[in-house]
Amino acid sequence: MAEEITFKSRDELTAYIVNEVVNTTEALEILGCSRQNLNDLVKRGVLKPIKELPRDRLFYKADVLKRKEQAEQRKKQ
């Protein structure tokens, strides 16, 4: 079941979005991968965008960081 998050004000919501949501370019910087690799992760369901726009996607930053950690763990093995 999804976690429910509520906000007391519009400013609180804005702060959450700024800090917790990243676009495609930011996700690429965090992951250190190519756009093609990111598209492949999305197609395989490894990373799920929270919103798809005509020329961009939005992701939860926590999901992107989790994927980065998983990739780093694989490199160590």
mmCIF file of the C-alpha atoms, coordinates in Angstrom:
data_MODEL
# 
_entry.id   MODEL 
# 
loop_
_atom_site.group_PDB 
_atom_site.id 
_atom_site.type_symbol 
_atom_site.label_atom_id 
_atom_site.label_alt_id 
_atom_site.label_comp_id 
_atom_site.label_asym_id 
_atom_site.label_entity_id 
_atom_site.label_seq_id 
_atom_site.pdbx_PDB_ins_code 
_atom_site.Cartn_x 
_atom_site.Cartn_y 
_atom_site.Cartn_z 
_atom_site.occupancy 
_atom_site.B_iso_or_equiv 
_atom_site.pdbx_formal_charge 
_atom_site.auth_seq_id 
_atom_site.auth_comp_id 
_atom_site.auth_asym_id 
_atom_site.auth_atom_id 
_atom_site.pdbx_PDB_model_num 
ATOM 1  C CA . MET A 1 1  ? 0.000  0.000  0.000   1.00 0.00 ? 1  MET A CA 1 
ATOM 2  C CA . ALA A 1 2  ? 1.262  3.463  -0.880  1.00 0.00 ? 2  ALA A CA 1 
ATOM 3  C CA . GLU A 1 3  ? 2.383  5.831  1.813   1.00 0.00 ? 3  GLU A CA 1 
ATOM 4  C CA . GLU A 1 4  ? 0.018  8.766  2.248   1.00 0.00 ? 4  GLU A CA 1 
ATOM 5  C CA . ILE A 1 5  ? 1.657  12.164 2.519   1.00 0.00 ? 5  ILE A CA 1 
ATOM 6  C CA . THR A 1 6  ? -0.255 15.291 3.458   1.00 0.00 ? 6  THR A CA 1 
ATOM 7  C CA . PHE A 1 7  ? 0.859  18.899 3.390   1.00 0.00 ? 7  PHE A CA 1 
ATOM 8  C CA . LYS A 1 8  ? -0.279 21.778 5.566   1.00 0.00 ? 8  LYS A CA 1 
ATOM 9  C CA . SER A 1 9  ? 0.426  24.422 2.968   1.00 0.00 ? 9  SER A CA 1 
ATOM 10 C CA . ARG A 1 10 ? 1.295  24.998 -0.637  1.00 0.00 ? 10 ARG A CA 1 
ATOM 11 C CA . ASP A 1 11 ? 4.802  26.029 0.449   1.00 0.00 ? 11 ASP A CA 1 
ATOM 12 C CA . GLU A 1 12 ? 5.254  22.658 2.189   1.00 0.00 ? 12 GLU A CA 1 
ATOM 13 C CA . LEU A 1 13 ? 4.181  20.863 -0.981  1.00 0.00 ? 13 LEU A CA 1 
ATOM 14 C CA . THR A 1 14 ? 6.536  22.960 -3.100  1.00 0.00 ? 14 THR A CA 1 
ATOM 15 C CA . ALA A 1 15 ? 9.457  22.253 -0.763  1.00 0.00 ? 15 ALA A CA 1 
ATOM 16 C CA . TYR A 1 16 ? 8.697  18.523 -0.937  1.00 0.00 ? 16 TYR A CA 1 
ATOM 17 C CA . ILE A 1 17 ? 8.653  18.534 -4.730  1.00 0.00 ? 17 ILE A CA 1 
ATOM 18 C CA . VAL A 1 18 ? 11.876 20.551 -4.967  1.00 0.00 ? 18 VAL A CA 1 
ATOM 19 C CA . ASN A 1 19 ? 13.698 18.221 -2.557  1.00 0.00 ? 19 ASN A CA 1 
ATOM 20 C CA . GLU A 1 20 ? 12.177 14.827 -3.399  1.00 0.00 ? 20 GLU A CA 1 
ATOM 21 C CA . VAL A 1 21 ? 11.420 14.852 -7.137  1.00 0.00 ? 21 VAL A CA 1 
ATOM 22 C CA . VAL A 1 22 ? 13.997 14.877 -9.954  1.00 0.00 ? 22 VAL A CA 1 
ATOM 23 C CA . ASN A 1 23 ? 13.665 15.156 -13.710 1.00 0.00 ? 23 ASN A CA 1 
ATOM 24 C CA . THR A 1 24 ? 15.431 13.043 -16.325 1.00 0.00 ? 24 THR A CA 1 
ATOM 25 C CA . THR A 1 25 ? 18.546 15.223 -16.460 1.00 0.00 ? 25 THR A CA 1 
ATOM 26 C CA . GLU A 1 26 ? 18.941 15.174 -12.678 1.00 0.00 ? 26 GLU A CA 1 
ATOM 27 C CA . ALA A 1 27 ? 18.408 11.402 -12.597 1.00 0.00 ? 27 ALA A CA 1 
ATOM 28 C CA . LEU A 1 28 ? 21.125 10.980 -15.243 1.00 0.00 ? 28 LEU A CA 1 
ATOM 29 C CA . GLU A 1 29 ? 23.534 13.051 -13.133 1.00 0.00 ? 29 GLU A CA 1 
ATOM 30 C CA . ILE A 1 30 ? 22.785 11.032 -9.986  1.00 0.00 ? 30 ILE A CA 1 
ATOM 31 C CA . LEU A 1 31 ? 23.085 7.676  -11.739 1.00 0.00 ? 31 LEU A CA 1 
ATOM 32 C CA . GLY A 1 32 ? 26.024 8.660  -13.918 1.00 0.00 ? 32 GLY A CA 1 
ATOM 33 C CA . CYS A 1 33 ? 24.515 6.857  -16.887 1.00 0.00 ? 33 CYS A CA 1 
ATOM 34 C CA . SER A 1 34 ? 23.394 7.628  -20.420 1.00 0.00 ? 34 SER A CA 1 
ATOM 35 C CA . ARG A 1 35 ? 19.882 8.619  -21.435 1.00 0.00 ? 35 ARG A CA 1 
ATOM 36 C CA . GLN A 1 36 ? 19.668 5.341  -23.352 1.00 0.00 ? 36 GLN A CA 1 
ATOM 37 C CA . ASN A 1 37 ? 20.486 3.369  -20.193 1.00 0.00 ? 37 ASN A CA 1 
ATOM 38 C CA . LEU A 1 38 ? 17.882 5.311  -18.194 1.00 0.00 ? 38 LEU A CA 1 
ATOM 39 C CA . ASN A 1 39 ? 15.275 4.613  -20.890 1.00 0.00 ? 39 ASN A CA 1 
ATOM 40 C CA . ASP A 1 40 ? 16.166 0.920  -20.669 1.00 0.00 ? 40 ASP A CA 1 
ATOM 41 C CA . LEU A 1 41 ? 15.745 0.955  -16.866 1.00 0.00 ? 41 LEU A CA 1 
ATOM 42 C CA . VAL A 1 42 ? 12.278 2.476  -17.317 1.00 0.00 ? 42 VAL A CA 1 
ATOM 43 C CA . LYS A 1 43 ? 11.285 -0.006 -20.056 1.00 0.00 ? 43 LYS A CA 1 
ATOM 44 C CA . ARG A 1 44 ? 12.346 -2.947 -17.857 1.00 0.00 ? 44 ARG A CA 1 
ATOM 45 C CA . GLY A 1 45 ? 10.416 -1.535 -14.885 1.00 0.00 ? 45 GLY A CA 1 
ATOM 46 C CA . VAL A 1 46 ? 13.560 -1.148 -12.783 1.00 0.00 ? 46 VAL A CA 1 
ATOM 47 C CA . LEU A 1 47 ? 12.924 2.575  -12.348 1.00 0.00 ? 47 LEU A CA 1 
ATOM 48 C CA . LYS A 1 48 ? 9.392  3.939  -12.514 1.00 0.00 ? 48 LYS A CA 1 
ATOM 49 C CA . PRO A 1 49 ? 8.678  7.560  -13.370 1.00 0.00 ? 49 PRO A CA 1 
ATOM 50 C CA . ILE A 1 50 ? 5.975  9.269  -11.332 1.00 0.00 ? 50 ILE A CA 1 
ATOM 51 C CA . LYS A 1 51 ? 5.002  11.381 -14.336 1.00 0.00 ? 51 LYS A CA 1 
ATOM 52 C CA . GLU A 1 52 ? 5.814  11.225 -18.043 1.00 0.00 ? 52 GLU A CA 1 
ATOM 53 C CA . LEU A 1 53 ? 5.790  14.432 -20.051 1.00 0.00 ? 53 LEU A CA 1 
ATOM 54 C CA . PRO A 1 54 ? 6.284  14.770 -23.826 1.00 0.00 ? 54 PRO A CA 1 
ATOM 55 C CA . ARG A 1 55 ? 10.035 15.454 -23.472 1.00 0.00 ? 55 ARG A CA 1 
ATOM 56 C CA . ASP A 1 56 ? 10.809 14.581 -19.854 1.00 0.00 ? 56 ASP A CA 1 
ATOM 57 C CA . ARG A 1 57 ? 10.039 12.287 -16.937 1.00 0.00 ? 57 ARG A CA 1 
ATOM 58 C CA . LEU A 1 58 ? 9.811  12.907 -13.212 1.00 0.00 ? 58 LEU A CA 1 
ATOM 59 C CA . PHE A 1 59 ? 11.136 10.419 -10.660 1.00 0.00 ? 59 PHE A CA 1 
ATOM 60 C CA . TYR A 1 60 ? 11.158 10.170 -6.890  1.00 0.00 ? 60 TYR A CA 1 
ATOM 61 C CA . LYS A 1 61 ? 14.701 11.061 -5.856  1.00 0.00 ? 61 LYS A CA 1 
ATOM 62 C CA . ALA A 1 62 ? 14.683 8.217  -3.301  1.00 0.00 ? 62 ALA A CA 1 
ATOM 63 C CA . ASP A 1 63 ? 13.990 5.687  -6.088  1.00 0.00 ? 63 ASP A CA 1 
ATOM 64 C CA . VAL A 1 64 ? 16.885 7.029  -8.163  1.00 0.00 ? 64 VAL A CA 1 
ATOM 65 C CA . LEU A 1 65 ? 19.253 6.945  -5.169  1.00 0.00 ? 65 LEU A CA 1 
ATOM 66 C CA . LYS A 1 66 ? 18.151 3.390  -4.364  1.00 0.00 ? 66 LYS A CA 1 
ATOM 67 C CA . ARG A 1 67 ? 18.917 2.313  -7.937  1.00 0.00 ? 67 ARG A CA 1 
ATOM 68 C CA . LYS A 1 68 ? 22.330 3.984  -7.728  1.00 0.00 ? 68 LYS A CA 1 
ATOM 69 C CA . GLU A 1 69 ? 23.084 2.076  -4.516  1.00 0.00 ? 69 GLU A CA 1 
ATOM 70 C CA . GLN A 1 70 ? 22.018 -1.222 -6.121  1.00 0.00 ? 70 GLN A CA 1 
ATOM 71 C CA . ALA A 1 71 ? 24.290 -0.570 -9.104  1.00 0.00 ? 71 ALA A CA 1 
ATOM 72 C CA . GLU A 1 72 ? 27.219 0.249  -6.813  1.00 0.00 ? 72 GLU A CA 1 
ATOM 73 C CA . GLN A 1 73 ? 26.651 -2.962 -4.837  1.00 0.00 ? 73 GLN A CA 1 
ATOM 74 C CA . ARG A 1 74 ? 26.736 -4.987 -8.061  1.00 0.00 ? 74 ARG A CA 1 
ATOM 75 C CA . LYS A 1 75 ? 30.047 -3.402 -9.051  1.00 0.00 ? 75 LYS A CA 1 
ATOM 76 C CA . LYS A 1 76 ? 31.576 -4.467 -5.714  1.00 0.00 ? 76 LYS A CA 1 
ATOM 77 C CA . GLN A 1 77 ? 30.630 -8.118 -6.238  1.00 0.00 ? 77 GLN A CA 1 
# 
